[in-house]
PDB file of C-alpha atoms and ligand atoms in Angstrom:
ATOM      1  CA  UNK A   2     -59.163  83.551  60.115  1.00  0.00           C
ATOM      2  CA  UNK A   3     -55.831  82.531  58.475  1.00  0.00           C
ATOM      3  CA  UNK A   4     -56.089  79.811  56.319  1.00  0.00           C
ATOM      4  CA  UNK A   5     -53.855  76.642  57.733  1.00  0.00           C
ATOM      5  CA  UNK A   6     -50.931  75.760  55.946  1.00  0.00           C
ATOM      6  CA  UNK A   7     -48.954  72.229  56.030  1.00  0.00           C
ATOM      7  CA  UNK A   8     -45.760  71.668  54.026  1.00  0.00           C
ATOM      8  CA  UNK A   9     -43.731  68.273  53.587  1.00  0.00           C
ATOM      9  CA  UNK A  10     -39.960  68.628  54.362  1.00  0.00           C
ATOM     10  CA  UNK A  11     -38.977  65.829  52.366  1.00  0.00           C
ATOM     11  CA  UNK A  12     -34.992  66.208  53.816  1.00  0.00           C
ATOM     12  CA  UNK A  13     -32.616  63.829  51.571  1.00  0.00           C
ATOM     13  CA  UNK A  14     -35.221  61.625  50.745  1.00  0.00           C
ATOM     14  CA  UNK A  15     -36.609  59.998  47.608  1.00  0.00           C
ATOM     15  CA  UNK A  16     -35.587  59.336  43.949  1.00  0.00           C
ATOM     16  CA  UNK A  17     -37.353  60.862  41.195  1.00  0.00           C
ATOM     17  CA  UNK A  18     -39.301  57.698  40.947  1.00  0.00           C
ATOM     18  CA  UNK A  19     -40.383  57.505  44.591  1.00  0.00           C
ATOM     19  CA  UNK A  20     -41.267  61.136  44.628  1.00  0.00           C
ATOM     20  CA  UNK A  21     -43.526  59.806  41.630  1.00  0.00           C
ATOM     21  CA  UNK A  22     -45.106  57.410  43.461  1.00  0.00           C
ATOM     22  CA  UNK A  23     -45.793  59.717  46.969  1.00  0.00           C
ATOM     23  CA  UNK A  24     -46.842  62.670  44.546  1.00  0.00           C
ATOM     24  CA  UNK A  25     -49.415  60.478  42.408  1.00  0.00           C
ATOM     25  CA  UNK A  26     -50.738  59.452  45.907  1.00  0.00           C
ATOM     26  CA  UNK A  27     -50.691  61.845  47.588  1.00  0.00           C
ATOM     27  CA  UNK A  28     -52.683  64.040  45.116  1.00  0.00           C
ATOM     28  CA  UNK A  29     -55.461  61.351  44.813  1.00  0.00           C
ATOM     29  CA  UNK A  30     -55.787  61.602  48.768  1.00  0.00           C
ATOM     30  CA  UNK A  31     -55.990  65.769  49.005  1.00  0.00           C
ATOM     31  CA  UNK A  32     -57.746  66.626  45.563  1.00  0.00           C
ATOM     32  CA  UNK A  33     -60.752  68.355  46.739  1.00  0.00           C
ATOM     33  CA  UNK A  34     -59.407  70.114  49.807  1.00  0.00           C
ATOM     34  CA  UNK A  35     -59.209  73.809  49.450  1.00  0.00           C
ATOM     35  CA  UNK A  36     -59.476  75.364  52.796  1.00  0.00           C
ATOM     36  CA  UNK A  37     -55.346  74.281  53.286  1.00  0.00           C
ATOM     37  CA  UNK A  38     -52.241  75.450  51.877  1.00  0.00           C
ATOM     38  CA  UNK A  39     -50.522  72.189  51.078  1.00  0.00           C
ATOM     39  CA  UNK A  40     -46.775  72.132  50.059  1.00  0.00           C
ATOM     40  CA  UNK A  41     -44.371  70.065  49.533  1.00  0.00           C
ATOM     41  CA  UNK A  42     -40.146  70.415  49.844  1.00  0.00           C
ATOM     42  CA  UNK A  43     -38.431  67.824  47.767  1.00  0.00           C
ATOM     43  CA  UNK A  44     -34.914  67.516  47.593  1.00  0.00           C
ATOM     44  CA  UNK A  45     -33.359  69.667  44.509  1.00  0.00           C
ATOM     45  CA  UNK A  46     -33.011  66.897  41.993  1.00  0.00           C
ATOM     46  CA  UNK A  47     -36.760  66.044  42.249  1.00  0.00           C
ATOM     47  CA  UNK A  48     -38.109  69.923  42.177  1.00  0.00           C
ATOM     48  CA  UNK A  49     -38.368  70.731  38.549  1.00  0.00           C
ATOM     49  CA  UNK A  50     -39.921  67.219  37.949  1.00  0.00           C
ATOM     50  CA  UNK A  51     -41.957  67.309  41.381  1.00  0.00           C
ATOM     51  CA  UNK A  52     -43.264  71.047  39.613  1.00  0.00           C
ATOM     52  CA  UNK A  53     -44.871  69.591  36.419  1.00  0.00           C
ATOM     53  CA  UNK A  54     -46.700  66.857  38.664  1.00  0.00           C
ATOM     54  CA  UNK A  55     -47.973  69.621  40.534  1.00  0.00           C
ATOM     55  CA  UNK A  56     -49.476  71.842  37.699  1.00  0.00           C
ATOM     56  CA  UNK A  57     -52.570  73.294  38.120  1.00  0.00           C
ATOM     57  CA  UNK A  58     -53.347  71.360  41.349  1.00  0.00           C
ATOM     58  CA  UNK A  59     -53.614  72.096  44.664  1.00  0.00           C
ATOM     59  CA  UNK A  60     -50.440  71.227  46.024  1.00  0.00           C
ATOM     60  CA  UNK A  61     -47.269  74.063  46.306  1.00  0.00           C
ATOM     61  CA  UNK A  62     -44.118  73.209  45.695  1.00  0.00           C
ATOM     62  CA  UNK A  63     -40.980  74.552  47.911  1.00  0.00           C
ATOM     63  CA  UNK A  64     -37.172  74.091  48.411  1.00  0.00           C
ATOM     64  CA  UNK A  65     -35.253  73.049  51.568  1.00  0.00           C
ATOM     65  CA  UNK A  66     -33.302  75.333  51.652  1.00  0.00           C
ATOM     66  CA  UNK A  67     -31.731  78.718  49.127  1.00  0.00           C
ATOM     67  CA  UNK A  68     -28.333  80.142  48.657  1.00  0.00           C
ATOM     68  CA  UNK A  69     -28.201  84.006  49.438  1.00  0.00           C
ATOM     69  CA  UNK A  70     -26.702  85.209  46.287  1.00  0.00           C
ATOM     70  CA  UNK A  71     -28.215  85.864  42.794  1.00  0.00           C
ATOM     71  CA  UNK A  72     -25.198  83.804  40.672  1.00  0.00           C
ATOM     72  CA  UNK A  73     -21.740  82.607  41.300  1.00  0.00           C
ATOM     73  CA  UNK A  74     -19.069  80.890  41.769  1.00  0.00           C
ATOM     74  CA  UNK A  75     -20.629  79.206  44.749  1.00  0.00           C
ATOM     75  CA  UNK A  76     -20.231  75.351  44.232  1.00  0.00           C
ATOM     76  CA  UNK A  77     -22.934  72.914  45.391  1.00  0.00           C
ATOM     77  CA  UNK A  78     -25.194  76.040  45.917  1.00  0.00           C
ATOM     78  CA  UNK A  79     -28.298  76.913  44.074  1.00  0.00           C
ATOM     79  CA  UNK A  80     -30.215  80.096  44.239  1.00  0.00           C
ATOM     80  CA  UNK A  81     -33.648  81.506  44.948  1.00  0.00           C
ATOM     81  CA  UNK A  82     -34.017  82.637  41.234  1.00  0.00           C
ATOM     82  CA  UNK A  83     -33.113  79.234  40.168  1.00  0.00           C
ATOM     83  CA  UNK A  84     -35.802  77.639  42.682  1.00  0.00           C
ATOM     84  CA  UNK A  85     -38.220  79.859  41.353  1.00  0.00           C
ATOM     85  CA  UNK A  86     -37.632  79.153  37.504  1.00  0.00           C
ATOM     86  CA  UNK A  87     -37.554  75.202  39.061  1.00  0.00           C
ATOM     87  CA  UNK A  88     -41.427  75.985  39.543  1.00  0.00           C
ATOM     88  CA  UNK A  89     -40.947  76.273  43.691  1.00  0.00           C
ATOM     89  CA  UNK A  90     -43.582  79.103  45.591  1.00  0.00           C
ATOM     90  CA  UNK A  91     -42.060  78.201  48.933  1.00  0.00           C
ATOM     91  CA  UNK A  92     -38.343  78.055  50.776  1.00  0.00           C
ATOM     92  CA  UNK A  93     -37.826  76.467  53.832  1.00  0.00           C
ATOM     93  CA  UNK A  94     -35.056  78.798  55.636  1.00  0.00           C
ATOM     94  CA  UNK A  95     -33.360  78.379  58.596  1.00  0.00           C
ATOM     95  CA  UNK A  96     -33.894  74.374  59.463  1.00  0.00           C
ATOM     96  CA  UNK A  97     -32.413  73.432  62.516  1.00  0.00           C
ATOM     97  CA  UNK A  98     -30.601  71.115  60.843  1.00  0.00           C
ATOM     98  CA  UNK A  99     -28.914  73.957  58.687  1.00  0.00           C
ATOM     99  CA  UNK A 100     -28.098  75.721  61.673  1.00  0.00           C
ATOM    100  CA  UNK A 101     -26.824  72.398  63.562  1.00  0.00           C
ATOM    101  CA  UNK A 102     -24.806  70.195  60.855  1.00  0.00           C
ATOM    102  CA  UNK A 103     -24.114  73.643  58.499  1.00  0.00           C
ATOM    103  CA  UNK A 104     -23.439  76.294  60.453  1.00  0.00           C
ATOM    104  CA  UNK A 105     -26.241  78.214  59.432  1.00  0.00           C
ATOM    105  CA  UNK A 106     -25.884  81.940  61.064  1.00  0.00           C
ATOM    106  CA  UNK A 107     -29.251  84.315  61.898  1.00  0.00           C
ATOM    107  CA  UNK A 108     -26.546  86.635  59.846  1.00  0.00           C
ATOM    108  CA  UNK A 109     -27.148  84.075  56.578  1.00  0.00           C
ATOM    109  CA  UNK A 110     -31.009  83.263  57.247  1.00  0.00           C
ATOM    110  CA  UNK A 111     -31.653  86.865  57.104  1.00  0.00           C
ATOM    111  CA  UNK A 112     -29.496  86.810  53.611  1.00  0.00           C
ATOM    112  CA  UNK A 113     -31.615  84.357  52.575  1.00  0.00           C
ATOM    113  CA  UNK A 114     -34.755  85.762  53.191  1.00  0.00           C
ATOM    114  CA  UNK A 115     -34.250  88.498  51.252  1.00  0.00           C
ATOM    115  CA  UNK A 116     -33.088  86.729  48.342  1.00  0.00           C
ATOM    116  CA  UNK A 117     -35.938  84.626  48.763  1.00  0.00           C
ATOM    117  CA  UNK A 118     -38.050  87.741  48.825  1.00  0.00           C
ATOM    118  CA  UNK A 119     -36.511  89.830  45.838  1.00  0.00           C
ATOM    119  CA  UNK A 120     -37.319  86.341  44.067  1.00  0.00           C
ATOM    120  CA  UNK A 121     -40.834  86.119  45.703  1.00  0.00           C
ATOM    121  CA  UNK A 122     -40.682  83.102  46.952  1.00  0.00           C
ATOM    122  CA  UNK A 123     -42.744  82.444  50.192  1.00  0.00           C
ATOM    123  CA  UNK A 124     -40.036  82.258  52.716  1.00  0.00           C
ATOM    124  CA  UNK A 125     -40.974  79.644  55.520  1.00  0.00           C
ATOM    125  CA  UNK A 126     -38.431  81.072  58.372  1.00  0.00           C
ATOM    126  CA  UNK A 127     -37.518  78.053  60.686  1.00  0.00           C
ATOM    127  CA  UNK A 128     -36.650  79.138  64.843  1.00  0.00           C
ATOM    128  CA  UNK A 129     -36.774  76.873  68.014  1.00  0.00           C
ATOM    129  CA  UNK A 130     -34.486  75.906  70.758  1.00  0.00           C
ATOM    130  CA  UNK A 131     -32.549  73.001  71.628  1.00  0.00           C
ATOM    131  CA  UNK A 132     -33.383  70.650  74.580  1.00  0.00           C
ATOM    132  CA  UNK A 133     -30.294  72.186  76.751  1.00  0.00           C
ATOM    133  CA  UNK A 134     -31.717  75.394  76.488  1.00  0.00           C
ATOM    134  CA  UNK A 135     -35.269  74.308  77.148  1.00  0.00           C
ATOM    135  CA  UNK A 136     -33.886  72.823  80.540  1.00  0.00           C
ATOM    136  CA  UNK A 137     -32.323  76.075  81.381  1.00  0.00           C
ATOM    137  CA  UNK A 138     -35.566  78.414  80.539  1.00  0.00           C
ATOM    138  CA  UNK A 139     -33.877  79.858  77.940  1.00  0.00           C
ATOM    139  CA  UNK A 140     -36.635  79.138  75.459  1.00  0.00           C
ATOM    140  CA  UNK A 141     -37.754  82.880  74.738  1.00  0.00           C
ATOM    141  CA  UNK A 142     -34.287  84.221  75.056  1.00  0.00           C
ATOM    142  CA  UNK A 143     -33.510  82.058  72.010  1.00  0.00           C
ATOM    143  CA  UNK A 144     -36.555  82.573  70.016  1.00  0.00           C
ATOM    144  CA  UNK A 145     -36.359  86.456  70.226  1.00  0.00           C
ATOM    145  CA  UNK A 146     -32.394  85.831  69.194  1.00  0.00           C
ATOM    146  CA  UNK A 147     -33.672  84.602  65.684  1.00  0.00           C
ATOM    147  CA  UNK A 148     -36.135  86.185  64.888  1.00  0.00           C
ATOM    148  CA  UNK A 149     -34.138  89.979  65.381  1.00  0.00           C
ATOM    149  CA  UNK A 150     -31.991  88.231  63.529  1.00  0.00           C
ATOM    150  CA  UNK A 151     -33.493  86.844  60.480  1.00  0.00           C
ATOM    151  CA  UNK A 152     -35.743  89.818  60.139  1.00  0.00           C
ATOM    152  CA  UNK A 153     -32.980  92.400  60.311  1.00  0.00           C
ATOM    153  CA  UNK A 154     -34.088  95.345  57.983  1.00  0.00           C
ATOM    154  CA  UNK A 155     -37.080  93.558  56.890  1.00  0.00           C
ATOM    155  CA  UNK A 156     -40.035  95.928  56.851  1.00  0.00           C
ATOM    156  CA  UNK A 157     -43.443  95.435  57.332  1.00  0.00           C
ATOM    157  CA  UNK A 158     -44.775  94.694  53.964  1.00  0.00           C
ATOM    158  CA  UNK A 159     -41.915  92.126  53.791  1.00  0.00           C
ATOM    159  CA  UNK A 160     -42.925  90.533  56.769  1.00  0.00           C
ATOM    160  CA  UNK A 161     -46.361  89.651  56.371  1.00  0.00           C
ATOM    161  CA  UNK A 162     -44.945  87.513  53.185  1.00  0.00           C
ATOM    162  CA  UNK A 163     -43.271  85.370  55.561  1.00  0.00           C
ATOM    163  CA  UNK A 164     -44.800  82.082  57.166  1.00  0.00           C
ATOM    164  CA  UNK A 165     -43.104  81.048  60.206  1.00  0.00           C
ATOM    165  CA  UNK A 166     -41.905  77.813  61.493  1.00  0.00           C
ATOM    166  CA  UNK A 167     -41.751  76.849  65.396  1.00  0.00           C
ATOM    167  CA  UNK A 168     -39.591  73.987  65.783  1.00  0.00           C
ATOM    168  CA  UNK A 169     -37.921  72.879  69.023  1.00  0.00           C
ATOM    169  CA  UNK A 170     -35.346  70.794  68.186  1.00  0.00           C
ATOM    170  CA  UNK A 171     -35.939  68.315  70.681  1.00  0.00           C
ATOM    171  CA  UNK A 172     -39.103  67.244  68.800  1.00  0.00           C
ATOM    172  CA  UNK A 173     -37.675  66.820  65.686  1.00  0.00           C
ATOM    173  CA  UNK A 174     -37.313  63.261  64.456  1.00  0.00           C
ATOM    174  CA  UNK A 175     -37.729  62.247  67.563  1.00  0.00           C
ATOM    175  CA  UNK A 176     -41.067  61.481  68.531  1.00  0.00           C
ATOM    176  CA  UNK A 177     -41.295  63.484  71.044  1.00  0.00           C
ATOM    177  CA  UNK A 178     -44.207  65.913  70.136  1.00  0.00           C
ATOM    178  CA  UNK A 179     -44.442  69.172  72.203  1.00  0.00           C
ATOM    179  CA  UNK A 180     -47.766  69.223  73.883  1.00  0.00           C
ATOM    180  CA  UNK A 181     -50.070  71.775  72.188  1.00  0.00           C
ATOM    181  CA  UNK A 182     -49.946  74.117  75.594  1.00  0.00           C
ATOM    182  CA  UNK A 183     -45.708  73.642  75.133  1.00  0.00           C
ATOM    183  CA  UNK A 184     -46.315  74.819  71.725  1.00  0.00           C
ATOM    184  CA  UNK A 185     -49.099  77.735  72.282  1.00  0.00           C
ATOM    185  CA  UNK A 186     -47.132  79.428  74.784  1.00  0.00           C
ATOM    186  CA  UNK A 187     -44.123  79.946  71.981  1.00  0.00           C
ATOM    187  CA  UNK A 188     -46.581  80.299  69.301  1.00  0.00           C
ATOM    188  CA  UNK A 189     -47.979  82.982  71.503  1.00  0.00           C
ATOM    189  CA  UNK A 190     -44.599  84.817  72.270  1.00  0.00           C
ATOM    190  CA  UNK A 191     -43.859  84.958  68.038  1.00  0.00           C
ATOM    191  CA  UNK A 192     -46.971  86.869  67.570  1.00  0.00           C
ATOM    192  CA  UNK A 193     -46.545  89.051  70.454  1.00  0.00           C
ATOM    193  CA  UNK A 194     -42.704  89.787  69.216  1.00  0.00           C
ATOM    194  CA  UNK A 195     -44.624  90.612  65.516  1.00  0.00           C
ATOM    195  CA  UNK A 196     -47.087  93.131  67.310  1.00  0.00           C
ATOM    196  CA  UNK A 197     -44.145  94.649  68.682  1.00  0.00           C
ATOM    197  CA  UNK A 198     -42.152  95.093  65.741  1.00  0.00           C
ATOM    198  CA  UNK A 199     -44.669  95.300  62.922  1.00  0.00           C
ATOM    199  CA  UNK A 200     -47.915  95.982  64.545  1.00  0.00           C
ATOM    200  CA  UNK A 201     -50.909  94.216  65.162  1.00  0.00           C
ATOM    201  CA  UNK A 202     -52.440  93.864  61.451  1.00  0.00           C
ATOM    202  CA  UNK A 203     -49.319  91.939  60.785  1.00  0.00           C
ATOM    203  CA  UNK A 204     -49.128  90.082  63.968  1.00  0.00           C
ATOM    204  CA  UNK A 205     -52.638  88.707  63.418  1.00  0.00           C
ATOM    205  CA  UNK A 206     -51.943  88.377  59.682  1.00  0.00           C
ATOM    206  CA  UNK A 207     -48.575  86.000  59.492  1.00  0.00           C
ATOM    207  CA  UNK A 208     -48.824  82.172  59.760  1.00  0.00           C
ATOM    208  CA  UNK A 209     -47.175  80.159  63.129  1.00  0.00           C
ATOM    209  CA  UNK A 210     -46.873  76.702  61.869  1.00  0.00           C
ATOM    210  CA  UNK A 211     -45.455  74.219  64.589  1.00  0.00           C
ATOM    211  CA  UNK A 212     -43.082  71.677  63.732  1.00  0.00           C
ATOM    212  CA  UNK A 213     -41.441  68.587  65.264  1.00  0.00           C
ATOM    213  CA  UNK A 214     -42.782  65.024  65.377  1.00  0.00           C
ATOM    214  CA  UNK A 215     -46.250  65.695  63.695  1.00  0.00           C
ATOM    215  CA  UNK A 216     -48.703  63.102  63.237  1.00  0.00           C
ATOM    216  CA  UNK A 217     -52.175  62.360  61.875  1.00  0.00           C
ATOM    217  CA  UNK A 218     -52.978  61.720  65.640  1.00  0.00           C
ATOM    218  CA  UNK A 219     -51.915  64.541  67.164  1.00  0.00           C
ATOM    219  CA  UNK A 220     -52.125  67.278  64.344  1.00  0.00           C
ATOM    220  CA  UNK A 221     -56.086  67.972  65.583  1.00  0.00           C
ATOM    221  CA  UNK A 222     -54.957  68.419  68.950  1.00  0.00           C
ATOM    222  CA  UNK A 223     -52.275  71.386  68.318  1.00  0.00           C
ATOM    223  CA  UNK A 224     -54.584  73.133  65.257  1.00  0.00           C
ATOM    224  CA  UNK A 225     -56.704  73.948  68.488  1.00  0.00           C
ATOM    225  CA  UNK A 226     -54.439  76.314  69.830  1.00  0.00           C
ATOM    226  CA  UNK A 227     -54.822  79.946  68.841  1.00  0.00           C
ATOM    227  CA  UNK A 228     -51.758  80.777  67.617  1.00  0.00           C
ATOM    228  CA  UNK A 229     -50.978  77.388  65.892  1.00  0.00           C
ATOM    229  CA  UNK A 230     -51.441  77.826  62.186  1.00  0.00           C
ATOM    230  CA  UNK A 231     -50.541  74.713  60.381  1.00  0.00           C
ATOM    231  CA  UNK A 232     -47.559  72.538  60.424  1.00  0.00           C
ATOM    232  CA  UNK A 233     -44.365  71.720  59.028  1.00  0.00           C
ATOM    233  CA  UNK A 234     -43.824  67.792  58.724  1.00  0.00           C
ATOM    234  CA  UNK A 235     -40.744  66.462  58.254  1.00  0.00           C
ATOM    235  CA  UNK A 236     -40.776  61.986  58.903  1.00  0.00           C
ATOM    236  CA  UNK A 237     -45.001  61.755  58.273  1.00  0.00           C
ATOM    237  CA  UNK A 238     -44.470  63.664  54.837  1.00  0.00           C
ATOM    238  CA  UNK A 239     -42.881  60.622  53.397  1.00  0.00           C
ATOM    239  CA  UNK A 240     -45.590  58.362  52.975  1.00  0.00           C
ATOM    240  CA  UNK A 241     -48.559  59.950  51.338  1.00  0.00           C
ATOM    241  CA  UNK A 242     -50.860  58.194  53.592  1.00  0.00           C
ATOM    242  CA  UNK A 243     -49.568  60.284  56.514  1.00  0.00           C
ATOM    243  CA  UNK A 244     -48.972  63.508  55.195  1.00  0.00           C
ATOM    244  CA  UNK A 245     -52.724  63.389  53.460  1.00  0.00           C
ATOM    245  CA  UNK A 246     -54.176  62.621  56.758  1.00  0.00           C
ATOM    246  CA  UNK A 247     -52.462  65.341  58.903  1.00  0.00           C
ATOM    247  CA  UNK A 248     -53.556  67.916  56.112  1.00  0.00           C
ATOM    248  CA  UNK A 249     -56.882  66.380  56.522  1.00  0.00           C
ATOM    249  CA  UNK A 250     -56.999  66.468  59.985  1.00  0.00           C
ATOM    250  CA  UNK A 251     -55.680  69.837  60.238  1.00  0.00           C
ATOM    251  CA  UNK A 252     -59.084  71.102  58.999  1.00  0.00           C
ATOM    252  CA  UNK A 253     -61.048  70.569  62.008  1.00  0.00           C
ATOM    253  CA  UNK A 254     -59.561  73.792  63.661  1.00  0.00           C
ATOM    254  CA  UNK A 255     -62.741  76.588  64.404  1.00  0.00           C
TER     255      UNK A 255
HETATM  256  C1  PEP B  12     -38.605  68.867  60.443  1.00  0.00           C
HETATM  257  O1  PEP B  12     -37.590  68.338  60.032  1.00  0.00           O
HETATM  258  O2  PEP B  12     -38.855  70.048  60.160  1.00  0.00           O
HETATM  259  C2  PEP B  12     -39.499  68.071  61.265  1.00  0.00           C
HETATM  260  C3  PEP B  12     -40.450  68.685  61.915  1.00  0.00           C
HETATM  261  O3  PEP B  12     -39.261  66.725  61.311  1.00  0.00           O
HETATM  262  P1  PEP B  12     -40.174  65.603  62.039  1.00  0.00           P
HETATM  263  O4  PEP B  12     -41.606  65.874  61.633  1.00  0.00           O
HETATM  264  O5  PEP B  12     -39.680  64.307  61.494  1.00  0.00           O
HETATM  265  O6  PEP B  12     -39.981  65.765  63.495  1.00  0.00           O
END
């Protein structure tokens, strides 16, 4: 059974003190749980100082986001080696919000996973479609778009590093939660495109987490599904209250 995973996109959100205060929290509220892979994705300022919180806990820490190249002249950008020597296991890749407000290509999100990968970081590849294409059933077409594209030349021991991310974009930030049969039936198509193109060990192997609008109240409810392997939380990981419960409720799957 694969082990569910929840990770905290933290977006451009908190100070190094209130990342203090959420992490403190947030550890007394998870401590003893070991059957989920927690992370969390601060914003770059807060990672190195986010890492030595973390030490020898259970709680990963990850970046938002990774630049494709090792060094450079590449201003405002910071790299995978850098996130890893920050203390980070995880990236996030691919947001929606990279692709929507920074151009973000499936040309650079495959860029970025290898980096990510020659670093070994955990890549957590983002894909989902926007509400316009939802409306015009073009949900699949879209899906399959990104992921040949973000796993161009990736082979199959580099794929079954990779966690993936469902997120329709019309559930992010916006309350609107996909129902868990909305999010199964994608969730479903992923892993069938995986046996396809890597086989079924991998296929059964990789992590689906779902993302958009997750809550401690409806986190139970899509863990259910099959295919639905954990989340990624973007509004409920700010306040350690929420982001402890959905990783506690997201045990009661099996
Ligand atoms: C996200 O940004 O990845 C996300 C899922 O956000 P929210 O949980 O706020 O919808």
């Amino acid at each position: 059974m694969r082990k569910p995973i929840i990770a905290g996109n933290w977006k451009m959100y908190k100070t190094l003190k209130e990342a203090e205060e959420l992490v403190s929290s947030l550890k007394r509220q998870v401590y003893d749980v070991t059957d989920v892979d927690i992370v969390v994705c601060p914003p770059y300022t807060a990672l190195s100082y986010v890492a030595d919180m973390l030490e020898d806990g259970n709680i990963a820490l990850g970046a938002q986001d990774t630049h494709w190249e090792e060094e450079g002249a590449w201003t405002g950008e910071v790299s995978a080696g850098m996130l890893k020597d920050a203390g980070c296991l995880y990236v996030i890749i691919g947001h929606s919000e990279r692709r929507q407000f920074f151009s973000e290509t499936d040309e650079g999100v495959n860029k970025k996973i290898k980096a990510a990968l020659k670093n070994s970081l955990i890549p957590i590849v983002c894909v989902g479609e926007n509400l316009n294409q939802r409306e015009k059933s073009l949900t699949f077409d879209i899906i399959k778009e990104q992921l040949t594209g973000a796993f161009k030349n990736i082979n199959s021991e580099e794929i079954e590093k990779i966690i993936l991310a469902y997120e329709p974009v019309w559930a992010i930030g916006t309350g609107k939660v996909a129902t868990p049969q909305q999010a199964q039936e994608v969730h479903k198509y992923i892993r069938d495109w995986l046996a396809k193109n890597y086989g079924e060990q991998a296929s059964r192997q990789i992590r689906i987490q779902y993302g958009g609008s997750v809550k401690p109240d409806n986190i139970a409810g899509l863990m259910l599904e099959e295919d639905i392997d954990g989340a990624l939380v973007g509004g409920a990981s700010l306040k350690a209250d929420s982001f402890g419960a959905i990783v506690i409720n997201s045990r009661k799957k099996g």
